[in-house]
mmCIF file of C-alpha atoms and ligand atoms in Angstrom:
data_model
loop_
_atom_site.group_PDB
_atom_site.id
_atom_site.type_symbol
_atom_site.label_atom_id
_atom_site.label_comp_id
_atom_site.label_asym_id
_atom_site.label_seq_id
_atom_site.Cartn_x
_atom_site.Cartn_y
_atom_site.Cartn_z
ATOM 1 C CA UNK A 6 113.553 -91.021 -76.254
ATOM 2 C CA UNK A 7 113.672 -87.949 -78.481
ATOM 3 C CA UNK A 8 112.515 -85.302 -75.750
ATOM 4 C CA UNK A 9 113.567 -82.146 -76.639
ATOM 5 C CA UNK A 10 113.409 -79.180 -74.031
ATOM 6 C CA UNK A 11 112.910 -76.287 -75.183
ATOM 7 C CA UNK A 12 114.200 -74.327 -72.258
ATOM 8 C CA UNK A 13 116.814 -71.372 -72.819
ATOM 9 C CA UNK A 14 116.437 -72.612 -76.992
ATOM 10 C CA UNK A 15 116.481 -70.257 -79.496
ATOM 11 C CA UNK A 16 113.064 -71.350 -81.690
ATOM 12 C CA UNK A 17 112.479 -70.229 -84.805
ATOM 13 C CA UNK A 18 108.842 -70.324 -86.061
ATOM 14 C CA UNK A 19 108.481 -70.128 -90.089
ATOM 15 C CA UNK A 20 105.325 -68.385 -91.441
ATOM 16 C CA UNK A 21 104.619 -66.418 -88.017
ATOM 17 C CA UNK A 22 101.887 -64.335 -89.721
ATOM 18 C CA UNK A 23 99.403 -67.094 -90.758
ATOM 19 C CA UNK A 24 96.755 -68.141 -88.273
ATOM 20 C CA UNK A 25 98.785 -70.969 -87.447
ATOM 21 C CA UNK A 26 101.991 -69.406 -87.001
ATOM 22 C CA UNK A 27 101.056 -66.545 -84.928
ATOM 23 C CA UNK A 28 99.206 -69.235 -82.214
ATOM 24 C CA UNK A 29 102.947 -70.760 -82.163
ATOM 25 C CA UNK A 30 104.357 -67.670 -81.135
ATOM 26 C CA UNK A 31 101.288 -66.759 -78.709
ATOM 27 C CA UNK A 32 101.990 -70.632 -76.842
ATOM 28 C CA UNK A 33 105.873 -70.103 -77.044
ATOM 29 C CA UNK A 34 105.728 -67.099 -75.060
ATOM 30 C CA UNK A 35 104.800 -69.043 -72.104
ATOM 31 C CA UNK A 36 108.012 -71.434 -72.876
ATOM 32 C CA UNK A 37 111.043 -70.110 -71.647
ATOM 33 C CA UNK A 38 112.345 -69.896 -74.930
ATOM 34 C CA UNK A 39 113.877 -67.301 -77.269
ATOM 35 C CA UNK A 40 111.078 -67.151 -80.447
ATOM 36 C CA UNK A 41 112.330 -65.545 -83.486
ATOM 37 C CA UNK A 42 110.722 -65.017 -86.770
ATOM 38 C CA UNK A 43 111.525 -63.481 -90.288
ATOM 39 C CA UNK A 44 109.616 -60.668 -92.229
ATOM 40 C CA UNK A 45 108.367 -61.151 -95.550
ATOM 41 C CA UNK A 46 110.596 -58.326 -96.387
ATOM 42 C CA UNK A 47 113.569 -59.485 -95.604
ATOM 43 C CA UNK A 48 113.414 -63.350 -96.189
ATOM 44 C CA UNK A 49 111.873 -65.294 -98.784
ATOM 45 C CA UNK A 50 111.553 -68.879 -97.877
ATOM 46 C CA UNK A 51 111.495 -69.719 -102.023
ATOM 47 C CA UNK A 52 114.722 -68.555 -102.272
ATOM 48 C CA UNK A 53 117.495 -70.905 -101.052
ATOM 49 C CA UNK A 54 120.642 -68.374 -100.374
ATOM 50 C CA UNK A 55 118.393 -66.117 -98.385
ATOM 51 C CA UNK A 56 116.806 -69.355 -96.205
ATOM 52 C CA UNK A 57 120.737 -70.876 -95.565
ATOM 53 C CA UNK A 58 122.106 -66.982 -95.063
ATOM 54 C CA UNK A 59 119.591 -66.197 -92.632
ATOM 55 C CA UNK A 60 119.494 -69.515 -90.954
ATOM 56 C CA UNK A 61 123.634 -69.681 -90.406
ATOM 57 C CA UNK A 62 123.453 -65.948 -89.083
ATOM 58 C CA UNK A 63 120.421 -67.001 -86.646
ATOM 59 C CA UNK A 64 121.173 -70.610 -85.616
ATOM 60 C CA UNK A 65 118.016 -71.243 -84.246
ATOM 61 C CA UNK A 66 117.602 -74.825 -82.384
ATOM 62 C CA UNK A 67 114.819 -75.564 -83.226
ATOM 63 C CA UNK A 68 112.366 -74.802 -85.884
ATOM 64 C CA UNK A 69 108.538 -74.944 -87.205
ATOM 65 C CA UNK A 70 107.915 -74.865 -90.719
ATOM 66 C CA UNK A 71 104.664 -73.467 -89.991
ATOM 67 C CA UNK A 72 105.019 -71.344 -93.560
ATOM 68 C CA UNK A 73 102.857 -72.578 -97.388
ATOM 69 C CA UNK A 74 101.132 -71.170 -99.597
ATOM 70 C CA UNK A 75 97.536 -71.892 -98.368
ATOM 71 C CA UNK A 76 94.245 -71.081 -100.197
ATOM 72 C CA UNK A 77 90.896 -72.493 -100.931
ATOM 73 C CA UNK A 78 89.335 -74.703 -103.697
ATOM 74 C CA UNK A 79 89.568 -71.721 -105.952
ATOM 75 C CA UNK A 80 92.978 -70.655 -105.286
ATOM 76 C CA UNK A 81 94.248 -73.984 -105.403
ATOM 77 C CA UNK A 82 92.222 -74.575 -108.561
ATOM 78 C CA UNK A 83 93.524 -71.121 -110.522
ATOM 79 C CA UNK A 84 97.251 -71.188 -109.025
ATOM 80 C CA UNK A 85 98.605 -74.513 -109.555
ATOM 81 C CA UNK A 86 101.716 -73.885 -110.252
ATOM 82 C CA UNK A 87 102.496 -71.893 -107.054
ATOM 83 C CA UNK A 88 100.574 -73.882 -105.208
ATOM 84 C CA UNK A 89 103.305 -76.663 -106.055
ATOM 85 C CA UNK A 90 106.421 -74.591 -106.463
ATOM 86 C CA UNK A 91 105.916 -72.484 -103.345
ATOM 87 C CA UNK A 92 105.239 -74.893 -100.821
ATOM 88 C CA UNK A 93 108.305 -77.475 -102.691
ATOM 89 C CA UNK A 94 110.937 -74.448 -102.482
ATOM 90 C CA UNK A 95 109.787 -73.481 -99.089
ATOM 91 C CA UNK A 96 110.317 -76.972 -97.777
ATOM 92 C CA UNK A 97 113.469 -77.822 -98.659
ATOM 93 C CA UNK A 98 115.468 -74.648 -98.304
ATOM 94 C CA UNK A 99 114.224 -74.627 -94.843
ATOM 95 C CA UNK A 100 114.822 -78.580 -94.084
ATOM 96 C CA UNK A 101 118.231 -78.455 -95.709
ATOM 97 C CA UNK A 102 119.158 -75.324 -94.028
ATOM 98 C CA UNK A 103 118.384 -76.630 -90.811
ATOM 99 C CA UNK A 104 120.447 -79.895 -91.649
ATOM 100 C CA UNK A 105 123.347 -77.517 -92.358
ATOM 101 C CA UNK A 106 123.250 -75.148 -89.229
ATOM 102 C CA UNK A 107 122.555 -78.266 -87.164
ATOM 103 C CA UNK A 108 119.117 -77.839 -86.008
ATOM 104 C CA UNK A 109 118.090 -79.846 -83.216
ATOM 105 C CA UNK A 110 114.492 -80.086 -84.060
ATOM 106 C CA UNK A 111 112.561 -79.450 -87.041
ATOM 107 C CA UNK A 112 108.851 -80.126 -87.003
ATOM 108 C CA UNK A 113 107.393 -79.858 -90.876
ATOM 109 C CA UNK A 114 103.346 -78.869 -90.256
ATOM 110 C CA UNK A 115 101.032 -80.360 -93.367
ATOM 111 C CA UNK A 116 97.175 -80.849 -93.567
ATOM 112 C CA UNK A 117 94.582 -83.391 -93.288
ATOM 113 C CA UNK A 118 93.205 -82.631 -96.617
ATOM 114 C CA UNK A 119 96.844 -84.794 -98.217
ATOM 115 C CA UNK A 120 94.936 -87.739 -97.033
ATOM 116 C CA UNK A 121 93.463 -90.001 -100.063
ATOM 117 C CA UNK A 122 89.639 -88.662 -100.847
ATOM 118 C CA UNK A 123 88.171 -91.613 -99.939
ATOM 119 C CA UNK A 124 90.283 -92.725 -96.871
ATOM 120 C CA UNK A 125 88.187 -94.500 -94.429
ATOM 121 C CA UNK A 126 87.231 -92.255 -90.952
ATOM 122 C CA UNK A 127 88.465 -91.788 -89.066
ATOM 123 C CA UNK A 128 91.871 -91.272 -90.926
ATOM 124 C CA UNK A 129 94.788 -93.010 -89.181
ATOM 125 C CA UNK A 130 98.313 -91.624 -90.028
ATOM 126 C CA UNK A 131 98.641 -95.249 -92.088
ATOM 127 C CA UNK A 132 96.176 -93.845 -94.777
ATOM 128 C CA UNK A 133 98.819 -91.807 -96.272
ATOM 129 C CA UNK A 134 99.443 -92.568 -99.663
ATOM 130 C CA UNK A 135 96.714 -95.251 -100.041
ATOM 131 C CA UNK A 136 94.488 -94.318 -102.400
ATOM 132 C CA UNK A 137 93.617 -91.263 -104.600
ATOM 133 C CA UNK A 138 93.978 -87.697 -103.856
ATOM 134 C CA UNK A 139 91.155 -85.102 -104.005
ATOM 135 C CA UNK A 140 92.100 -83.548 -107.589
ATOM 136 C CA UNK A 141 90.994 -79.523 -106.227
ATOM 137 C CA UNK A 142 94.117 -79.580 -103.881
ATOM 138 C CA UNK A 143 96.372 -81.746 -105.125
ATOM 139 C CA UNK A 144 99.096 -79.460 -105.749
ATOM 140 C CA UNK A 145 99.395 -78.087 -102.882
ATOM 141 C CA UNK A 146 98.987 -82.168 -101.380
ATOM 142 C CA UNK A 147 102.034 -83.096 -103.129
ATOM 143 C CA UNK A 148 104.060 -80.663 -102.161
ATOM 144 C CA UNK A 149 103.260 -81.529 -98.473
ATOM 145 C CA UNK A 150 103.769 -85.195 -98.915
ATOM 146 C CA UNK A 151 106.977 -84.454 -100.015
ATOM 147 C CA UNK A 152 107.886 -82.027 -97.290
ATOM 148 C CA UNK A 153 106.722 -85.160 -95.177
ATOM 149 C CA UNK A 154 108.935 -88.066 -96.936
ATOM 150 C CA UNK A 155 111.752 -85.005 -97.011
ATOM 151 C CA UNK A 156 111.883 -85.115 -92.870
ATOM 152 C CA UNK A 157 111.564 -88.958 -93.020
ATOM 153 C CA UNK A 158 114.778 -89.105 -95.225
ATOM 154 C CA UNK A 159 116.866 -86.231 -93.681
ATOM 155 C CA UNK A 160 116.153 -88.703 -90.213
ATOM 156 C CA UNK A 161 117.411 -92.012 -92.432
ATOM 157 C CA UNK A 162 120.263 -90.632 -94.367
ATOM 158 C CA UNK A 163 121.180 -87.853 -91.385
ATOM 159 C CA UNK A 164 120.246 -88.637 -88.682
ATOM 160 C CA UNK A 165 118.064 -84.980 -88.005
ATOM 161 C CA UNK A 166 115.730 -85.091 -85.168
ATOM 162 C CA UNK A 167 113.060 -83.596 -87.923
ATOM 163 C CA UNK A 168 109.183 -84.804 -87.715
ATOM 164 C CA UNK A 169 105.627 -83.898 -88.864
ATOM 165 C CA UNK A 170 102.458 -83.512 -87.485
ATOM 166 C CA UNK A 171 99.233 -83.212 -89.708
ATOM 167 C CA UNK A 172 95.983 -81.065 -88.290
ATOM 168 C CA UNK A 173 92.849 -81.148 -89.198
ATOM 169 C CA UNK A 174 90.526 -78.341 -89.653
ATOM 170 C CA UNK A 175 91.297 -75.082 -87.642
ATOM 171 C CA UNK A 176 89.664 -72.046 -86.700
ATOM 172 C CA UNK A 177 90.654 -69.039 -84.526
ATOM 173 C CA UNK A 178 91.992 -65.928 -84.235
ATOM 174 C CA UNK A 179 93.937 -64.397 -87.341
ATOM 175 C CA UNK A 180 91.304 -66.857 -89.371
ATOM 176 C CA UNK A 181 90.095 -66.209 -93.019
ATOM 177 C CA UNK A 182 86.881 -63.884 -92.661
ATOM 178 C CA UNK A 183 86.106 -63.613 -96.637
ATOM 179 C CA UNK A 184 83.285 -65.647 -97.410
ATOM 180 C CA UNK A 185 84.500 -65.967 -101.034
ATOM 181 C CA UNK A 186 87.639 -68.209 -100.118
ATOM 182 C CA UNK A 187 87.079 -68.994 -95.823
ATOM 183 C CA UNK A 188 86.003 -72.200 -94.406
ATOM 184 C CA UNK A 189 82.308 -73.102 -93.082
ATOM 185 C CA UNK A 190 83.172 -71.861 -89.114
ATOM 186 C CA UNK A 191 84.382 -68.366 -89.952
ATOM 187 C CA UNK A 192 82.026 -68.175 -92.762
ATOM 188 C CA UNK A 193 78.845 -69.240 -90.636
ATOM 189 C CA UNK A 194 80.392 -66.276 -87.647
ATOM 190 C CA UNK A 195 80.445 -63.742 -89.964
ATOM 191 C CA UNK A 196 76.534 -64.488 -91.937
ATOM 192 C CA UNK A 197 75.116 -64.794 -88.304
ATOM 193 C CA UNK A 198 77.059 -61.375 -86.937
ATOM 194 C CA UNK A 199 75.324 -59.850 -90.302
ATOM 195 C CA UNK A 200 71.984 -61.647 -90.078
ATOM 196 C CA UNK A 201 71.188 -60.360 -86.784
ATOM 197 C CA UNK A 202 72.924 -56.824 -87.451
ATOM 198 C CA UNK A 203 70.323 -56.481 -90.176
ATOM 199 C CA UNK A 204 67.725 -58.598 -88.409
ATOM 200 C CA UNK A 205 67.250 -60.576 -91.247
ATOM 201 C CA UNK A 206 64.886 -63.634 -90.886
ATOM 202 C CA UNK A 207 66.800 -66.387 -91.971
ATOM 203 C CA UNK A 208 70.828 -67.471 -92.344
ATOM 204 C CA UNK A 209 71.630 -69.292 -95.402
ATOM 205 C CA UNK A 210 73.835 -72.169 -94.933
ATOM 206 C CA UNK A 211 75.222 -73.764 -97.965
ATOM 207 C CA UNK A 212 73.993 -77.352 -98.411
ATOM 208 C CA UNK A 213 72.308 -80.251 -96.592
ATOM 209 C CA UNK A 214 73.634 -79.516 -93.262
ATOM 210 C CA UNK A 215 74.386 -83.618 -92.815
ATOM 211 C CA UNK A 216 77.371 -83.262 -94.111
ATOM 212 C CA UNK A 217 80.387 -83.790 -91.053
ATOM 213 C CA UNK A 218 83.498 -81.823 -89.625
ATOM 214 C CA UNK A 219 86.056 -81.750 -86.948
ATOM 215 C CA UNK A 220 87.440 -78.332 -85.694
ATOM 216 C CA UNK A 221 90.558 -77.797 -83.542
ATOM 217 C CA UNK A 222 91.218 -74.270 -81.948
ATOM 218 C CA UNK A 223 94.563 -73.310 -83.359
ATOM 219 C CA UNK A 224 95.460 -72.394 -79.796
ATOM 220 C CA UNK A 225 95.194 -75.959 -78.736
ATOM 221 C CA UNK A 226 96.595 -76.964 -81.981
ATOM 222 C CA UNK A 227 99.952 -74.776 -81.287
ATOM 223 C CA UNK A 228 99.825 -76.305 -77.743
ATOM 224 C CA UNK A 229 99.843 -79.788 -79.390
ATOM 225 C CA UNK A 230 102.747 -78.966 -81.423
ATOM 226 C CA UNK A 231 104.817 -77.403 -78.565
ATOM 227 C CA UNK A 232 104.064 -81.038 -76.367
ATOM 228 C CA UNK A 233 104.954 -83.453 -79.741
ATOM 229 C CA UNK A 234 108.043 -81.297 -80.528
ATOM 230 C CA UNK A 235 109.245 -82.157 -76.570
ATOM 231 C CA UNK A 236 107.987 -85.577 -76.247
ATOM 232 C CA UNK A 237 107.884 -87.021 -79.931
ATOM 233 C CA UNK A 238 110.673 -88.047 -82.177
ATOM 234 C CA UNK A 239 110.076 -90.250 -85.063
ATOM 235 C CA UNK A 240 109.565 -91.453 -88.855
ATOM 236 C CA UNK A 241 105.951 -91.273 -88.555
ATOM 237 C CA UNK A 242 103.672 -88.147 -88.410
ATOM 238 C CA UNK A 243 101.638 -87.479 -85.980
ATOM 239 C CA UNK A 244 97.654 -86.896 -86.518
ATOM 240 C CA UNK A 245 96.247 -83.939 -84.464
ATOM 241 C CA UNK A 246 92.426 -83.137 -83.769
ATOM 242 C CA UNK A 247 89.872 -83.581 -81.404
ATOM 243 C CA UNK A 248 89.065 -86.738 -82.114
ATOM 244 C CA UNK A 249 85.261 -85.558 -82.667
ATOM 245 C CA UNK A 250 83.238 -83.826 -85.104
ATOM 246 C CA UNK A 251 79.940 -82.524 -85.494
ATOM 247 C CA UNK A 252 77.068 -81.697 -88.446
ATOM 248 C CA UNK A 253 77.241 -78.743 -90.276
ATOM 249 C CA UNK A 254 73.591 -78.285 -89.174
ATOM 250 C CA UNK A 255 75.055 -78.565 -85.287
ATOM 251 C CA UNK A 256 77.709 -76.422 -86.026
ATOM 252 C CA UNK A 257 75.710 -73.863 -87.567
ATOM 253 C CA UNK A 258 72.768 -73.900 -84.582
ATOM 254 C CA UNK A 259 75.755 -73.294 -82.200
ATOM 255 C CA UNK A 260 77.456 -70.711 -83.879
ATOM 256 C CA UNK A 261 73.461 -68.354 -83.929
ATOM 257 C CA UNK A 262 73.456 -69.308 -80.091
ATOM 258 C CA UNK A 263 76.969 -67.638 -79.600
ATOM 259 C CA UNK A 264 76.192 -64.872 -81.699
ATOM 260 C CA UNK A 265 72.622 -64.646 -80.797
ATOM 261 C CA UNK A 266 70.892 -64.642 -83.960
ATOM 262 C CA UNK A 267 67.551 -66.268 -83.444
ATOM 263 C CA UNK A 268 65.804 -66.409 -87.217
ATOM 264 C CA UNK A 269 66.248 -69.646 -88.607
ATOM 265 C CA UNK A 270 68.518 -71.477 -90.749
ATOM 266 C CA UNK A 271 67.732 -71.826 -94.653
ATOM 267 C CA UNK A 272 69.603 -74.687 -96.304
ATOM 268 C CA UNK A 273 70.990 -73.914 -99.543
ATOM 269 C CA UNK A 274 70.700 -77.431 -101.499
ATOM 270 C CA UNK A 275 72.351 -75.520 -105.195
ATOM 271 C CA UNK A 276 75.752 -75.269 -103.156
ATOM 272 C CA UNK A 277 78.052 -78.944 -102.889
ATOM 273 C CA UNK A 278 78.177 -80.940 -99.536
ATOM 274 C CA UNK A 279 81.628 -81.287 -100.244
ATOM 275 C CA UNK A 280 82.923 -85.148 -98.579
ATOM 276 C CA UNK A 281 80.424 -86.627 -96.571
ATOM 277 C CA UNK A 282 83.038 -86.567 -93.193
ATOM 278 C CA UNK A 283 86.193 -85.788 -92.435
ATOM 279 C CA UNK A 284 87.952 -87.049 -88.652
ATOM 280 C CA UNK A 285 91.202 -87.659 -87.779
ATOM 281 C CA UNK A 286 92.328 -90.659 -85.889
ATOM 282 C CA UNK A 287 94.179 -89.128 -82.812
ATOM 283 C CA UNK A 288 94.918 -92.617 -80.933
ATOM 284 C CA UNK A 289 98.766 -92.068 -81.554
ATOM 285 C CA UNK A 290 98.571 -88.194 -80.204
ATOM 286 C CA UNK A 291 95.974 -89.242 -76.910
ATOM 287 C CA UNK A 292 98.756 -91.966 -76.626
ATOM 288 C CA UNK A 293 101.440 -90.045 -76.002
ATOM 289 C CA UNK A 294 99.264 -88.026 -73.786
ATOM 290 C CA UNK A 295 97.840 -85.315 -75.169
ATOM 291 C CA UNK A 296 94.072 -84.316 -75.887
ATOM 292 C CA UNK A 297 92.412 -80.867 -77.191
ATOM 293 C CA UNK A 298 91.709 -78.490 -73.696
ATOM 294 C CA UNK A 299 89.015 -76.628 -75.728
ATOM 295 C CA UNK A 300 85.117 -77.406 -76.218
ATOM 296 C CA UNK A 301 83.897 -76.641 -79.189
ATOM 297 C CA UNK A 302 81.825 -73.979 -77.995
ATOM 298 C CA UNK A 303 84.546 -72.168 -75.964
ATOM 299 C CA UNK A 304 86.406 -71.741 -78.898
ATOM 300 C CA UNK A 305 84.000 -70.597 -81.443
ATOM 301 C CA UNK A 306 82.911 -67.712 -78.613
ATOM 302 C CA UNK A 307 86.955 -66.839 -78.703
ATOM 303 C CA UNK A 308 86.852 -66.723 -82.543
ATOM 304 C CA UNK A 309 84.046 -64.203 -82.146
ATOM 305 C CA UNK A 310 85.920 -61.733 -79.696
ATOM 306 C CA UNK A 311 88.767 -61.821 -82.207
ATOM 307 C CA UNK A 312 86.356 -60.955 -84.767
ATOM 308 C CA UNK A 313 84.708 -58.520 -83.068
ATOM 309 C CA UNK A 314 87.862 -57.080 -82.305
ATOM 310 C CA UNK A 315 89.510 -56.952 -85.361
ATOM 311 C CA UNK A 316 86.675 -56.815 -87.720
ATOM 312 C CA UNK A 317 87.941 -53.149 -89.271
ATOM 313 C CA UNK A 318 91.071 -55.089 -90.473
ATOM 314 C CA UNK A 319 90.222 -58.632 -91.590
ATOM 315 C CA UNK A 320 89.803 -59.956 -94.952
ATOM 316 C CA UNK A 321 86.040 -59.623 -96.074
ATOM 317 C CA UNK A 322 84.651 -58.640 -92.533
ATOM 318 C CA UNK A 323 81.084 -57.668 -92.577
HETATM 319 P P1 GDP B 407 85.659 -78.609 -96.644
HETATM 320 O O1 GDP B 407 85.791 -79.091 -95.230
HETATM 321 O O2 GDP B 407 86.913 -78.762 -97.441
HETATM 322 O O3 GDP B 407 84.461 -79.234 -97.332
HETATM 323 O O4 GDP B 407 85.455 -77.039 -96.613
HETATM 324 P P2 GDP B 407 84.402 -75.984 -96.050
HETATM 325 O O5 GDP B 407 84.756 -75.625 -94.663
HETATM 326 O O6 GDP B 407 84.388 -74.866 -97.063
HETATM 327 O O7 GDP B 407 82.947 -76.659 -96.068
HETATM 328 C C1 GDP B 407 82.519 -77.600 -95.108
HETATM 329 C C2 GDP B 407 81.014 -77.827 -95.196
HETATM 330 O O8 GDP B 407 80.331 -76.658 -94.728
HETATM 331 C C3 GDP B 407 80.487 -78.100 -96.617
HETATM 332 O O9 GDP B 407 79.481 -79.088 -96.516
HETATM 333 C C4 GDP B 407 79.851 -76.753 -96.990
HETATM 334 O O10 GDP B 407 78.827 -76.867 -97.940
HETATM 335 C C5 GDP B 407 79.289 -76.320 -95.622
HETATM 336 N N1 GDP B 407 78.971 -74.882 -95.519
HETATM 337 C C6 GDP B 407 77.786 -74.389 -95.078
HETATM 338 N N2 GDP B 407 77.763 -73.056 -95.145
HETATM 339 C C7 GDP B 407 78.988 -72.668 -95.607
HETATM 340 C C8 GDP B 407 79.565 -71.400 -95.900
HETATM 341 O O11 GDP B 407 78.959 -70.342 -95.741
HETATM 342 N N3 GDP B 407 80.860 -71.400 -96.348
HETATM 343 C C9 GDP B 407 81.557 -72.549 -96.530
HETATM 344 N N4 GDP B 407 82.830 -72.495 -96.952
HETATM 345 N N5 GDP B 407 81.019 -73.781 -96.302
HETATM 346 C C10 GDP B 407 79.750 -73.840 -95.847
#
């Protein structure tokens, strides 16, 4: 039912710079499968006769639409507009294209934070559409849902082998370092790398600390799209996480043991809390037999070599 082997393919993987697309290519290399991407330069995915020219020249047979315009609450916030227009135009050039070249398999990537705010945890892949959205991110939610209901209706009225799969919170290599716009892991790696460069006393974590998160390595996370684009074919998309999360207070205590600050933590109360918890439901991705190789603390001490490594390049490094 739906398997789709990616031996001797030709795979093309959409947004190859982000942190997500990049861990695609890193986990196809080990497939024995011919990955090819698209600069910036010489293809915008907004614009429709570059996508369908560049997809009928490379005919790839398979594709992930790993490519959006991504930001934080603030970006989201101040850039509505191409929030809603990027991610719309980037969808479906790239799902009609595929339609048109024939594309065996298309697998549209989206976010946990389209779920309704107040979804009950964990989220199961049924919550979609239930309830209200969180107003910060909508636009960029929308567009996603539609990107979603586009691969559901290319499959009813075409018959294309296209899905979706929706991950929860990643971190990894290639993450956002700038503690202006990142999220809480990278954020916490870099305050603690400074805090004990500086030996300062005390790391300030914004907050209460109670507050609850689940975090996928976006190594596993391109490993769990490589094993549903084989194995899974349906309307449905498929949740993927860990199936655990942890307090901010945790999170934070583990992240000063890995980088070996020992001064204590100072909660910052003035800063938001932000949802209470987030967790993904993963009972339909552990049933088709896959489940997240990497602990929690393995992965944050990976981040930290990246960062460590690439510290003179990223965004906002300290
Ligand atoms: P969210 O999952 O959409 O709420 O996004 P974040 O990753 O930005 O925040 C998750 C939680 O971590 C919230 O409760 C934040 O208040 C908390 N947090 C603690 N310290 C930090 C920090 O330095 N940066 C960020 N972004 N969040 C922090």
């Amino acid at each position: 039912m739906g398997a789709c082997d990616l031996r001797s393919k030709r795979v093309f993987v959409a947004g190859h710079r982000g942190m997500v697309g990049s861990a695609l290519v890193r986990r196809l290399a080990s497939e024995d499968c011919e990955t090819v991407v698209a600069d910036r330069t010489e293809l915008d995915l907004r614009r429709q006769a570059e996508v369908e020219a560049w997809m009928a020249a490379f005919r790839p047979d398979a594709v992930f639409l790993a490519a959006a315009t991504v930001g934080g609450i603030l970006a989201n916030d101040t850039r509505p507009a191409e929030f809603l227009y990027d991610n719309l135009m980037i969808e479906t050039n790239v799902v009609e294209a595929a339609r048109r070249t024939g594309v065996g398999k298309l697998m549209l990537l989206a976010s946990s934070c389209i779920y309704p705010k107040f979804a009950p945890q964990p989220i199961t892949e049924d919550a979609l559409l239930t309830g209200e959205l969180e107003p910060t991110n909508q636009w960029y939610a929308i567009a996603k849902i539609a990107g979603i209901k586009l691969c559901q209706a290319y499959r009813r009225q075409y018959g294309c082998d296209f899905i979706s799969v929706m991950p929860t919170n990643l971190y990894g290599p290639n993450d956002n370092f700038d503690l202006t716009s990142s999220h809480v892991l990278p954020a916490l790696l870099v305050k603690a790398h400074a805090a004990r460069a500086h030996g300062a006393p005390a790391l300030e974590v914004w907050g209460t600390g109670v507050p609850r998160r689940e975090f996928l390595y976006v190594d596993d996370l391109a490993d769990a799209c490589v094993f549903v684009m084989k194995y899974y074919s349906g309307e449905g998309h498929i949740n993927i996480g860990t199936g655990t999360d942890v307090t901010i207070r945790k999170l934070a205590e583990l992240v000063c043991r890995i980088v070996g600050f020992e001064g204590e933590l100072r909660f910052d109360t003035t800063k938001p809390d932000g949802t209470p918890r987030k967790l993904l439901d993963v009972s339909r991705l552990a049933a088709l037999g896959w489940q997240a190789p990497t602990t929690l603390e393995d992965g944050i001490r990976r981040s930290y070599d990246w960062y460590l490594a690439h510290r003179g390049q990223v965004r906002g490094a300290a």
